[in-house]
Amino acid sequence: MADRPMTVTSPARARAEVTIRTALRGIGWLLITAGGLIAMYLVYSLYWTGRTTTASQARLVEELAVEQDRFTLEVAELDPLEEVAAPEPPPESVEVGDALAVMEFRRGGDGTSIVIDTPVAIVEGVTAEALESGPGRYPGTAYPGEAGNFAVAGHRTTYGAPFWNLDQLQEGDEVHVTDREGTRWVYVVAEQRIVAPTDISVLEPDPLGNDRPTLTLTTCNPRWSQRERLIVFAELTEQPIVAR
């Protein structure tokens, strides 16, 4: 049997093969590095920011000096004939990032917790730093219980993701907001919308056009995207609840 002839590779082809192998190794290392960076980002976004916000929330609830059992449906309601004065604006000492109120979500009819299992502290302001601590009130909008539009923004991902399940809210569900004075204002969900990020009409004093005090909740939509905004409108009930 005859021997196979030797294959002679030209210098140019050899250099090309070395270049291709080097490039492929480089691309491989770049992909590994990119994967590592993405993993580190996800750990930071989902874990570390959540821990930071959890600590901030605990501090904010303590700052409000409100006990956890105040945020339950067992709180006694006012007598229908008892009048409650309009809420006073928070003192001027309340600055951006300070605790303003506590919010919780209840299913209409049976009162079970929805959206998030624990009460959420609302802060003053919607700066990036303020929203790292929790949902924040848009400056210039109403305060809890006031006439007008009490508008609140919150993260849907990262920093505890307090509005992760905001889309669970349905017409008739309740949003309970306990202010700094201990009065709980109950808003009933009326409508849900998807709007463009540039649509600031949702922050107007009467976004539903019914001349009733309104709570407006805003967050990004879909999750992990800023392409749209998920908006939930809720109307204030006529009967507030006073914490005992």
C-alpha positions as a printed NumPy array, in Angstrom:
array([[  0.   ,   0.   ,   0.   ],
       [  1.45 ,   3.315,  -1.022],
       [  2.142,   5.951,   1.585],
       [ -0.032,   9.077,   1.529],
       [  1.813,  12.098,   0.282],
       [  2.68 ,  14.737,   2.88 ],
       [  0.446,  17.834,   2.974],
       [  2.428,  21.002,   2.805],
       [  0.774,  24.1  ,   4.344],
       [  1.839,  27.397,   2.942],
       [  3.175,  30.062,   5.367],
       [  0.268,  32.354,   4.511],
       [ -2.328,  29.681,   5.297],
       [ -0.58 ,  28.814,   8.534],
       [ -0.612,  32.433,   9.624],
       [ -4.314,  32.668,   8.758],
       [ -5.137,  29.597,  10.851],
       [ -3.215,  30.994,  13.814],
       [ -5.063,  34.292,  13.455],
       [ -8.446,  32.541,  13.362],
       [ -7.638,  30.411,  16.426],
       [ -6.448,  33.487,  18.316],
       [ -9.594,  35.398,  17.371],
       [-11.854,  32.516,  18.451],
       [-10.063,  32.253,  21.8  ],
       [-10.456,  36.013,  22.251],
       [-14.161,  35.861,  21.473],
       [-14.549,  32.957,  23.901],
       [-12.898,  34.895,  26.717],
       [-14.995,  37.954,  25.915],
       [-18.181,  35.875,  26.178],
       [-17.047,  34.36 ,  29.477],
       [-16.212,  37.813,  30.834],
       [-19.522,  39.245,  29.625],
       [-21.395,  36.36 ,  31.245],
       [-19.603,  36.969,  34.511],
       [-20.417,  40.678,  34.416],
       [-24.063,  39.96 ,  33.67 ],
       [-24.225,  37.502,  36.567],
       [-22.651,  40.077,  38.886],
       [-25.153,  42.701,  37.714],
       [-28.092,  40.368,  38.338],
       [-26.828,  39.546,  41.817],
       [-26.484,  43.257,  42.542],
       [-29.852,  44.163,  41.002],
       [-31.917,  41.375,  42.515],
       [-30.164,  40.613,  45.779],
       [-28.062,  43.495,  47.026],
       [-30.456,  46.315,  46.101],
       [-33.257,  44.291,  47.7  ],
       [-31.313,  44.005,  50.946],
       [-30.618,  47.723,  50.914],
       [-34.272,  48.581,  50.383],
       [-35.435,  46.133,  53.059],
       [-33.195,  47.856,  55.598],
       [-34.455,  51.262,  54.468],
       [-38.075,  50.147,  54.729],
       [-37.584,  48.95 ,  58.299],
       [-36.02 ,  52.292,  59.201],
       [-38.802,  54.263,  57.514],
       [-41.602,  52.375,  59.263],
       [-39.833,  52.956,  62.576],
       [-39.45 ,  56.614,  61.652],
       [-43.208,  56.854,  61.233],
       [-43.569,  55.394,  64.73 ],
       [-46.426,  53.17 ,  63.567],
       [-46.794,  49.635,  64.928],
       [-47.238,  46.851,  62.38 ],
       [-50.59 ,  45.73 ,  63.789],
       [-52.02 ,  49.111,  62.858],
       [-51.913,  48.007,  59.241],
       [-54.608,  45.359,  59.454],
       [-58.263,  45.265,  58.55 ],
       [-59.21 ,  44.856,  62.214],
       [-58.791,  48.605,  62.81 ],
       [-62.108,  50.05 ,  63.952],
       [-63.952,  52.27 ,  61.49 ],
       [-65.345,  55.66 ,  62.41 ],
       [-68.959,  56.131,  63.295],
       [-70.738,  57.24 ,  60.102],
       [-71.729,  60.484,  61.816],
       [-68.222,  61.289,  62.988],
       [-66.441,  63.83 ,  60.838],
       [-62.747,  63.809,  60.087],
       [-60.915,  67.01 ,  59.288],
       [-59.009,  67.271,  56.027],
       [-55.436,  66.045,  56.436],
       [-52.773,  68.552,  57.275],
       [-49.779,  68.676,  54.9  ],
       [-46.658,  67.095,  56.402],
       [-44.436,  69.538,  58.264],
       [-41.738,  71.354,  56.314],
       [-39.182,  69.136,  58.033],
       [-40.251,  66.267,  55.746],
       [-37.567,  66.25 ,  53.098],
       [-36.917,  64.154,  50.01 ],
       [-36.364,  60.564,  51.116],
       [-38.184,  60.952,  54.45 ],
       [-41.055,  58.634,  55.389],
       [-44.427,  60.064,  54.38 ],
       [-46.981,  57.253,  54.788],
       [-47.43 ,  53.488,  54.737],
       [-49.332,  51.677,  51.992],
       [-50.812,  48.187,  51.744],
       [-52.934,  46.41 ,  49.155],
       [-56.095,  44.399,  49.878],
       [-58.309,  42.31 ,  47.631],
       [-61.786,  43.787,  47.477],
       [-64.316,  41.547,  49.175],
       [-62.106,  39.232,  51.237],
       [-59.33 ,  41.59 ,  52.368],
       [-56.421,  39.281,  51.536],
       [-53.036,  40.855,  50.871],
       [-52.095,  41.326,  47.228],
       [-49.222,  42.884,  45.242],
       [-46.911,  42.656,  48.264],
       [-47.425,  40.855,  51.579],
       [-46.079,  43.543,  53.9  ],
       [-46.888,  47.242,  54.372],
       [-44.721,  49.499,  52.211],
       [-43.345,  52.819,  53.419],
       [-43.832,  55.708,  50.974],
       [-41.146,  58.382,  50.888],
       [-41.193,  61.988,  49.813],
       [-39.87 ,  62.559,  46.288],
       [-39.11 ,  60.503,  43.194],
       [-35.38 ,  61.044,  42.809],
       [-33.311,  57.95 ,  42.025],
       [-31.929,  57.983,  45.556],
       [-35.365,  58.374,  47.17 ],
       [-36.852,  55.493,  45.172],
       [-34.068,  53.214,  46.373],
       [-35.776,  53.333,  49.782],
       [-39.309,  52.721,  48.541],
       [-42.14 ,  54.161,  46.456],
       [-42.142,  57.965,  46.387],
       [-44.672,  60.791,  46.098],
       [-44.399,  62.976,  43.026],
       [-43.65 ,  66.558,  44.143],
       [-46.539,  68.909,  43.569],
       [-49.217,  66.215,  43.812],
       [-51.655,  65.799,  46.71 ],
       [-50.884,  64.231,  50.078],
       [-52.826,  61.198,  51.401],
       [-56.496,  62.028,  51.888],
       [-56.29 ,  65.407,  50.178],
       [-58.364,  66.588,  47.249],
       [-56.508,  66.18 ,  43.995],
       [-54.156,  63.475,  42.778],
       [-51.846,  61.688,  45.239],
       [-49.347,  60.232,  42.762],
       [-46.745,  57.632,  43.725],
       [-43.958,  56.013,  41.672],
       [-42.252,  52.735,  42.557],
       [-39.755,  50.221,  41.199],
       [-41.129,  47.133,  39.488],
       [-37.728,  45.461,  39.458],
       [-34.682,  45.964,  41.716],
       [-34.676,  47.745,  45.087],
       [-37.155,  45.331,  46.593],
       [-39.463,  45.578,  43.538],
       [-42.438,  46.859,  45.591],
       [-44.589,  47.201,  42.445],
       [-43.524,  43.897,  40.849],
       [-47.13 ,  42.613,  40.982],
       [-48.901,  45.945,  40.56 ],
       [-50.696,  44.494,  37.537],
       [-52.56 ,  42.162,  39.929],
       [-54.767,  45.04 ,  41.059],
       [-58.321,  44.823,  39.787],
       [-61.288,  47.141,  39.869],
       [-62.69 ,  47.127,  43.41 ],
       [-59.418,  46.255,  45.163],
       [-58.335,  48.537,  47.994],
       [-55.168,  50.504,  48.643],
       [-54.834,  51.527,  52.29 ],
       [-52.614,  54.526,  53.006],
       [-51.812,  55.407,  56.626],
       [-50.455,  58.921,  56.98 ],
       [-48.047,  60.378,  59.541],
       [-50.954,  61.216,  61.859],
       [-52.152,  57.61 ,  61.947],
       [-55.266,  58.125,  59.804],
       [-55.832,  55.455,  57.205],
       [-57.241,  56.577,  53.877],
       [-58.793,  53.852,  51.738],
       [-58.639,  54.15 ,  47.957],
       [-60.627,  51.785,  45.721],
       [-59.067,  50.768,  42.397],
       [-61.018,  52.19 ,  39.464],
       [-58.873,  51.688,  36.378],
       [-55.598,  50.386,  34.994],
       [-53.801,  51.803,  31.95 ],
       [-50.631,  51.379,  29.904],
       [-49.21 ,  54.698,  28.705],
       [-46.064,  56.098,  27.16 ],
       [-43.334,  57.308,  29.557],
       [-43.9  ,  60.837,  28.258],
       [-47.621,  60.871,  29.158],
       [-47.673,  63.188,  32.178],
       [-51.441,  63.652,  32.028],
       [-51.735,  60.852,  34.593],
       [-50.2  ,  63.229,  37.158],
       [-52.785,  65.973,  36.64 ],
       [-54.991,  66.933,  39.635],
       [-58.046,  65.111,  38.216],
       [-56.747,  62.404,  35.855],
       [-60.058,  60.514,  35.729],
       [-62.143,  63.65 ,  35.235],
       [-64.591,  62.846,  38.032],
       [-63.587,  65.544,  40.539],
       [-62.76 ,  62.979,  43.246],
       [-59.545,  62.578,  45.271],
       [-57.397,  60.064,  43.415],
       [-54.4  ,  57.854,  44.087],
       [-52.223,  57.216,  41.029],
       [-49.583,  54.476,  41.106],
       [-46.959,  54.39 ,  38.355],
       [-44.271,  51.854,  37.455],
       [-42.367,  50.538,  34.435],
       [-43.966,  48.143,  31.972],
       [-43.231,  45.43 ,  31.033],
       [-40.918,  44.221,  33.771],
       [-37.244,  44.921,  33.047],
       [-38.183,  47.564,  30.502],
       [-38.837,  51.301,  30.494],
       [-40.716,  51.198,  27.194],
       [-44.1  ,  51.901,  28.82 ],
       [-45.67 ,  52.865,  32.118],
       [-48.252,  50.83 ,  34.025],
       [-50.731,  53.155,  35.712],
       [-53.284,  52.241,  38.383],
       [-55.925,  54.777,  39.431],
       [-57.858,  54.449,  42.69 ],
       [-60.524,  56.73 ,  44.155],
       [-60.714,  57.816,  47.788],
       [-63.62 ,  56.407,  49.77 ],
       [-65.702,  58.819,  51.788],
       [-64.978,  57.103,  55.085],
       [-61.427,  57.202,  56.489],
       [-60.273,  54.991,  59.341],
       [-58.569,  56.351,  62.414],
       [-55.844,  54.21 ,  63.981],
       [-56.64 ,  53.414,  67.606]])
